[in-house]
Tab-separated table of C-alpha atoms in Angstrom:
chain	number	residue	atom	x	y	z
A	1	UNK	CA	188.193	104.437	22.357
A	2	UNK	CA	186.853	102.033	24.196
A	3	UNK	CA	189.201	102.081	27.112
A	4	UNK	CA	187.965	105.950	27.051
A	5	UNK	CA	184.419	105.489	27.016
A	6	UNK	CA	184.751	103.392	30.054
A	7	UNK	CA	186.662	105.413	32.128
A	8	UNK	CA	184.151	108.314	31.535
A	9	UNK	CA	181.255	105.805	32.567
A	10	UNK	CA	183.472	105.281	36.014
A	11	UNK	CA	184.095	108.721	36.332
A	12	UNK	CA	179.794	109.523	36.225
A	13	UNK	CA	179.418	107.064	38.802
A	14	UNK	CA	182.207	108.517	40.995
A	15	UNK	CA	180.753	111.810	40.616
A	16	UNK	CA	177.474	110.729	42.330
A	17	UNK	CA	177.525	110.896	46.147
A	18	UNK	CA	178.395	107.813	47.748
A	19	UNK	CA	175.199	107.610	49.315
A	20	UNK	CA	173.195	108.428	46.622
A	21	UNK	CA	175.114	105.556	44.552
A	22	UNK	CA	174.375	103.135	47.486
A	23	UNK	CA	170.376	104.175	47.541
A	24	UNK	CA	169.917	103.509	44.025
A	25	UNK	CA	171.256	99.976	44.620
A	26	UNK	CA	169.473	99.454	48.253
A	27	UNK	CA	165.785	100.806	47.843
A	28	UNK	CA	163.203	100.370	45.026
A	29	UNK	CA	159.837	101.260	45.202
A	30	UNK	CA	156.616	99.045	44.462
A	31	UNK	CA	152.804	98.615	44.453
A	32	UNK	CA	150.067	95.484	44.747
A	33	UNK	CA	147.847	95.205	41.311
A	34	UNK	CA	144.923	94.419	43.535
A	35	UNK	CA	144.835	96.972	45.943
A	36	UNK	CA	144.984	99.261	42.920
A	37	UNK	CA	141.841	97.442	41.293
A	38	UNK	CA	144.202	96.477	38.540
A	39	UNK	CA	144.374	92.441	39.316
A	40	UNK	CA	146.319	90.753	36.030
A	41	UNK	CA	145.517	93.734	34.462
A	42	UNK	CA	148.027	94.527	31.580
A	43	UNK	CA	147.273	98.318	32.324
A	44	UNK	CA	148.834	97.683	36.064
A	45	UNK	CA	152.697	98.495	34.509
A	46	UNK	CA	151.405	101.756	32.664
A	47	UNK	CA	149.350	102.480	35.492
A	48	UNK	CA	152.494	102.015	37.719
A	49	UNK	CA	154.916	103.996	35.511
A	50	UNK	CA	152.476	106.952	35.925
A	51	UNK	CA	152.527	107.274	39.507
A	52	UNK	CA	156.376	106.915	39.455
A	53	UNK	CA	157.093	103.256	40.876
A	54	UNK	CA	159.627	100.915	39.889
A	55	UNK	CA	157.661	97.624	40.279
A	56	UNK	CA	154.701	95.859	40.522
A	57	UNK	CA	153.930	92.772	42.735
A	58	UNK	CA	151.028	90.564	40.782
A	59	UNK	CA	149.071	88.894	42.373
A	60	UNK	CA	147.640	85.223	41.878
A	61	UNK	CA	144.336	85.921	41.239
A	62	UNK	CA	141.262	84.400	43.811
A	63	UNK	CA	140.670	81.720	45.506
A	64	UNK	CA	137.932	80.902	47.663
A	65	UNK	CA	136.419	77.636	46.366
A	66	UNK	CA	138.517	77.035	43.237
A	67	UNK	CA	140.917	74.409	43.281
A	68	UNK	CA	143.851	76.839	41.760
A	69	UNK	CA	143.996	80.610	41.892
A	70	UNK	CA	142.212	82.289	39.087
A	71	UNK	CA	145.347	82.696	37.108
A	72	UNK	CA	145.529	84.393	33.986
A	73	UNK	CA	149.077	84.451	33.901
A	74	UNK	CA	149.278	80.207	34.162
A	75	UNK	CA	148.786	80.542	30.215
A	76	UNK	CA	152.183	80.762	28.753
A	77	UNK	CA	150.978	83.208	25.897
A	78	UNK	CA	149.142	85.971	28.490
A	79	UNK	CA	152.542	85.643	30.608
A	80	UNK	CA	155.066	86.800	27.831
A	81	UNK	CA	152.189	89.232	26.909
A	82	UNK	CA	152.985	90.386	30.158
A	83	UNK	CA	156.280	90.380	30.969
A	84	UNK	CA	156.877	92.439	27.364
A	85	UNK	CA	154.215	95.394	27.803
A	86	UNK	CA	156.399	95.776	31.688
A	87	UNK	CA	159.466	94.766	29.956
A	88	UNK	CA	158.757	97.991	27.225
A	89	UNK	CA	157.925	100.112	30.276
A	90	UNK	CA	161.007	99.676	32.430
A	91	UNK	CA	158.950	98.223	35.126
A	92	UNK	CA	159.811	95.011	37.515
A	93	UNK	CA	157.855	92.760	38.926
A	94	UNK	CA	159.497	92.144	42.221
A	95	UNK	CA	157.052	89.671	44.049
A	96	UNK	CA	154.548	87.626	43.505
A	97	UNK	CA	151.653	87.473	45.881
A	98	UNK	CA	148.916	84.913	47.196
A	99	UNK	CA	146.741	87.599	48.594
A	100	UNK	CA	143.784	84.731	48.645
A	101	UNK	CA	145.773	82.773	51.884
A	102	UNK	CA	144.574	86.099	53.566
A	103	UNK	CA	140.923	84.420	53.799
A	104	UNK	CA	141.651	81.056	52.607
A	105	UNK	CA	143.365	78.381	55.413
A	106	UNK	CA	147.158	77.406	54.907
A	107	UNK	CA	147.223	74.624	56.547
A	108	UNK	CA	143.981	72.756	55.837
A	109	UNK	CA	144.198	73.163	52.090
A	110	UNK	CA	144.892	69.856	51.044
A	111	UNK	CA	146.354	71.188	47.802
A	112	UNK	CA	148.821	73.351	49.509
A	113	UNK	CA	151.916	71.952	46.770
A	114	UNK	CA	149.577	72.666	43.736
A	115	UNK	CA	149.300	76.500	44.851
A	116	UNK	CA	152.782	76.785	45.729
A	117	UNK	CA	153.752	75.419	42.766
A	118	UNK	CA	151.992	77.643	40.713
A	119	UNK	CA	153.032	80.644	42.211
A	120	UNK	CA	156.554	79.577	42.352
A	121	UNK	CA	156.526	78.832	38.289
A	122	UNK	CA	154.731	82.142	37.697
A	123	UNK	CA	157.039	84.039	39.581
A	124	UNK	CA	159.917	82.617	37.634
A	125	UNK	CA	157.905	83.881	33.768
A	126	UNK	CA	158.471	87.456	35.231
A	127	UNK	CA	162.065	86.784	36.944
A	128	UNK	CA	160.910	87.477	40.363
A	129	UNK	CA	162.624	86.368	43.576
A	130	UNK	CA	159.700	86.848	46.117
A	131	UNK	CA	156.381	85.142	46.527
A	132	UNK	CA	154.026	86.902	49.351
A	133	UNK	CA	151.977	84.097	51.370
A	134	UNK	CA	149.695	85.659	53.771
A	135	UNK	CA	148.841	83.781	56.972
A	136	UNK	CA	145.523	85.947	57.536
A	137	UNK	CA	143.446	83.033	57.056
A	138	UNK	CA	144.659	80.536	58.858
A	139	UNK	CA	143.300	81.565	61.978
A	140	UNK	CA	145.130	82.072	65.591
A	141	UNK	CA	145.141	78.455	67.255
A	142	UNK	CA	148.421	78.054	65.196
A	143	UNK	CA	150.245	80.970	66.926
A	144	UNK	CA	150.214	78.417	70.212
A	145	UNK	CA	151.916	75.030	70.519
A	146	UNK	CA	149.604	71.962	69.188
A	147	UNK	CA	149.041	70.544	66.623
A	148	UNK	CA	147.751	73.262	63.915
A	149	UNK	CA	151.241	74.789	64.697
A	150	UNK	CA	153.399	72.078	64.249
A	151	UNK	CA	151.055	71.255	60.668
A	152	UNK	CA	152.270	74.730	59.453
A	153	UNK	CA	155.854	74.866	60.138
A	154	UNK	CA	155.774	71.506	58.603
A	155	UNK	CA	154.002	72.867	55.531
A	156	UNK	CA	156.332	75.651	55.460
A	157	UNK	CA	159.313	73.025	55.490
A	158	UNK	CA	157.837	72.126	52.059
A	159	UNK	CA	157.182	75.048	50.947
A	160	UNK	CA	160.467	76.410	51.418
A	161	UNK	CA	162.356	73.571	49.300
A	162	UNK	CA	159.894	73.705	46.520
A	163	UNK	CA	161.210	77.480	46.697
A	164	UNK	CA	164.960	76.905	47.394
A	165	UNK	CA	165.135	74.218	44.204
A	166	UNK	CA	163.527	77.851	41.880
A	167	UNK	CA	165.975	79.935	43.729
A	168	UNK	CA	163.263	81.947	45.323
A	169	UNK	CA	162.255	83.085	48.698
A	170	UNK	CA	158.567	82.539	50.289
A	171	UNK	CA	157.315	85.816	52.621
A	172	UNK	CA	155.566	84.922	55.082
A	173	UNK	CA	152.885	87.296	56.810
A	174	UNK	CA	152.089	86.287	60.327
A	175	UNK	CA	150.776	89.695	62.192
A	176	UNK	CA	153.603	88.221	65.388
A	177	UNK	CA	155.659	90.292	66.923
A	178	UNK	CA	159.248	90.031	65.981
A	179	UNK	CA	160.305	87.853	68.673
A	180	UNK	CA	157.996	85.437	67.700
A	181	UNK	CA	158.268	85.886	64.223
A	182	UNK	CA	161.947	84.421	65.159
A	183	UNK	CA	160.869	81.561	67.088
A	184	UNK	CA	158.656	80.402	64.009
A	185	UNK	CA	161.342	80.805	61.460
A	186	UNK	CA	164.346	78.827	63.599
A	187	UNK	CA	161.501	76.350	63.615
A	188	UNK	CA	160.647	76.288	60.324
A	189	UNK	CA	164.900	76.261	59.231
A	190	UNK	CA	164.900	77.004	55.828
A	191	UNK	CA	166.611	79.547	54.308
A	192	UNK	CA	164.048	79.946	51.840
A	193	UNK	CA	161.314	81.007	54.449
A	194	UNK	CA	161.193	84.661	55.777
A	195	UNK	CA	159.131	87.480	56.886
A	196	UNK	CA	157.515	90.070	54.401
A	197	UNK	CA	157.623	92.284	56.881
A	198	UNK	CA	154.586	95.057	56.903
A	199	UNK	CA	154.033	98.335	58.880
A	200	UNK	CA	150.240	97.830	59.322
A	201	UNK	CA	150.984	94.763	61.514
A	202	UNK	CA	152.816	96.349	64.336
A	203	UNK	CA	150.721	99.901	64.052
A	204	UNK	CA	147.736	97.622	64.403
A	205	UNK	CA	149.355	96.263	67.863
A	206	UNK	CA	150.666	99.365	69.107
A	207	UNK	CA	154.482	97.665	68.426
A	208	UNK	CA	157.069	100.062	67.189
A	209	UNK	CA	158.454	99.145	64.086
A	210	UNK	CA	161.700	100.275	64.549
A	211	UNK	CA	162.567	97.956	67.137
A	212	UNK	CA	160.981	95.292	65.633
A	213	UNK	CA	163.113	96.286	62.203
A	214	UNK	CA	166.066	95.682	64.665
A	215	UNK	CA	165.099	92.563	66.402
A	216	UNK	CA	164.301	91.172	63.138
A	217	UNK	CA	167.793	91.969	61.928
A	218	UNK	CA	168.299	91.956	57.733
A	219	UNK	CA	168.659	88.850	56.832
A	220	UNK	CA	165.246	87.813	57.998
A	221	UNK	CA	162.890	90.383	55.976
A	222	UNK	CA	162.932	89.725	52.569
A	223	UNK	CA	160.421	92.424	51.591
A	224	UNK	CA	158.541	95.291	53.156
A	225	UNK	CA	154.767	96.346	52.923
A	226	UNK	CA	155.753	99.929	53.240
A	227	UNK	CA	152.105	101.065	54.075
A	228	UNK	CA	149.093	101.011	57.293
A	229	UNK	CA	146.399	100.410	57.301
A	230	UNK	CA	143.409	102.823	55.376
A	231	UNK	CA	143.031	105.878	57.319
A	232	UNK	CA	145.495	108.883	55.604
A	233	UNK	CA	148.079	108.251	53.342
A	234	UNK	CA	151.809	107.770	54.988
A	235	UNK	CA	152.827	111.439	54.051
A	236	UNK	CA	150.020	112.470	56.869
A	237	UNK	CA	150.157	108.667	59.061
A	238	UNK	CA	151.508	109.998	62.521
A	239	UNK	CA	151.954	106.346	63.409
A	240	UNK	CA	154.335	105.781	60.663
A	241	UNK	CA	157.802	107.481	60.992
A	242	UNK	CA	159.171	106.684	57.604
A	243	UNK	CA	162.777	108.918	58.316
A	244	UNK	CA	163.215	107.124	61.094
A	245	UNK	CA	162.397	103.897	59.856
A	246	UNK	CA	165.060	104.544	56.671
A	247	UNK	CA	167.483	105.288	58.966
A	248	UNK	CA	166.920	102.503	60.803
A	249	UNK	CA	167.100	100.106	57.385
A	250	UNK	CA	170.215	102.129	56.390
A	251	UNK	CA	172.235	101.297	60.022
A	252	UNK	CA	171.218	97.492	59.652
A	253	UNK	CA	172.455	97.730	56.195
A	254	UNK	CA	168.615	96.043	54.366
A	255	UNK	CA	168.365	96.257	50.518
A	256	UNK	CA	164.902	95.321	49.351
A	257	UNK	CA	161.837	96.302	47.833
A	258	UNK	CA	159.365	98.303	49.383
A	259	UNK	CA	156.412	97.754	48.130
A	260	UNK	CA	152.643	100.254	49.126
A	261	UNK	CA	149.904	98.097	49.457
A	262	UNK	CA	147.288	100.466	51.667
A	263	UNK	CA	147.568	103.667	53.320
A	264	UNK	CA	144.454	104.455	51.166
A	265	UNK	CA	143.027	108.056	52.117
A	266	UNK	CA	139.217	106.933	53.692
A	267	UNK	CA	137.920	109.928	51.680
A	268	UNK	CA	139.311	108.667	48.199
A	269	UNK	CA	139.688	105.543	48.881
A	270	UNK	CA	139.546	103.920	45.047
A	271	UNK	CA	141.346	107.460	43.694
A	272	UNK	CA	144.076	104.808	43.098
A	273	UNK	CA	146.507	107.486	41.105
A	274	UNK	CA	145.823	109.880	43.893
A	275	UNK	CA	146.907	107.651	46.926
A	276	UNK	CA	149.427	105.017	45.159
A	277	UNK	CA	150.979	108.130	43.718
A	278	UNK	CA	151.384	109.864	46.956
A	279	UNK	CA	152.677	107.120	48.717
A	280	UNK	CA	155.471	106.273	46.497
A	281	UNK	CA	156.456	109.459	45.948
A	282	UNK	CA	156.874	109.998	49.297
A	283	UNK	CA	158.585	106.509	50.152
A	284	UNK	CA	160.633	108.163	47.039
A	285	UNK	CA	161.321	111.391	48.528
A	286	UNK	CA	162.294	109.756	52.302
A	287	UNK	CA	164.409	107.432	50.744
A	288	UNK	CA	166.347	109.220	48.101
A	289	UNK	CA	165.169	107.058	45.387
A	290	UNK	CA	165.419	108.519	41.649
A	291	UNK	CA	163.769	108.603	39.089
């Protein structure tokens, strides 16, 4: 009986079209808790399930002049509180984001380990194998050789083995060009260290993200922001060719998580059901992703 019941299990799978079998595996669809105004919310995962993602990427909480993030989820008790209501709900939480590098400075924090560290050991209550660290703040000087640069890619040296020893991967956010973006990593060298790659950033500086997707190559994107910047959302976004861009991410054979964090309609711009639930349904729709 057994024997039987597995064969018909391999027989449902076969039935499926080989590249719907390989899309289900490849692609999964996500959203940012704080662009949807639901920050360590415990109503982000329902709020997710209704507008059809898969995942969620948390975020830390602020910064600005605190020593830590304001993190809910450091508490043991809120963080299994967590992890059961998305648990109960089927959804994942993919990454886990430090949106508060985007105004705070990277590499004149003196605490640097102590936010890593955090991240990295709340990612691991929720099983995720991403943490999102924004460069945004750090200003430009570092983009040029001198000392600021050499300060981050030794900070990201750290970084990355604090990672590597939880079996997690830091994505970085640098708004470089993907040639660039290469330089900095082969400095950096670790393994644990790669780009969270995001649409907005090349859109912004009229760079087409296809070739960039290419130069890049798969192994050094560990996640996508699938989204621009707010304006329409990416169903209407002539500057983003999502079709194009899956084929591209099919030929260089990327699996990952693509997760909306803008592409906010300027007209509804906190309508989050309306414009989260647009988005991913089309990133759904492009990409062949069910349910």
């Amino acid at each position: 009986m057994l024997r039987t019941a597995l064969l018909g299990v391999l027989l449902c799978v076969q039935a499926l079209p080989l590249d719907a079998q390989n899309v289900q595996k490849r692609y999964r669809v996500a959203a940012c808790d704080w662009m949807m105004l639901k920050r360590q919310k415990l109503g982000v995962f329902a709020l997710s399930k209704d507008i059809g993602a898969n995942g969620v990427e948390l975020d830390m909480g602020p910064l600005g002049k605190r020593i830590l993030f304001e993190n809910k989820l450091r508490d043991e008790a809120q963080a299994s509180k967590f992890k059961h209501v998305a648990d109960s709900l089927g959804i994942e939480v993919p990454s886990m984001a430090m949106s508060g590098f985007f105004a705070q400075n990277f590499i004149t924090r003196d605490n640097y380990r102590d936010l890593i560290s955090d991240c990295l050991q709340t990612a691991r209550c929720f099983g995720s194998k991403v943490v999102f660290l924004p460069l945004g703040g750090s200003g430009h000087e570092w983009k040029h050789k001198g000392a600021q640069r050499d300060t981050l890619i030794s900070r990201l040296r750290v970084a990355g083995t604090m990672a590597q020893a939880q079996g997690i991967t830091i994505g970085i956010r640098t708004q470089l060009s993907a040639k660039d973006n290469i330089r900095l990593l082969k400095a950096v060298g670790s393994p644990a260290v790669k780009i969270y790659y995001n649409f907005q950033d090349a859109a912004d500086n009229h760079r087409c993200i296809v070739k960039e997707l290419k130069q890049l190559g798969k192994d050094r994107i560990i996640q996508i922001h699938a989204s621009n910047t707010d304006s329409v959302n990416l169903r209407e976004d002539p500057e983003i060719d999502l079709p194009k861009i899956k084929k591209t991410l099919d030929e260089m054979g990327w699996n990952g998580w693509l997760v909306v964090e803008r592409s906010r309609d300027v007209t509804r711009v906190r309508d989050t059901r309306h414009n989260f639930g647009r988005n991913v349904a089309y990133i759904k729709e492009v990409f062949g992703i069910t349910p």
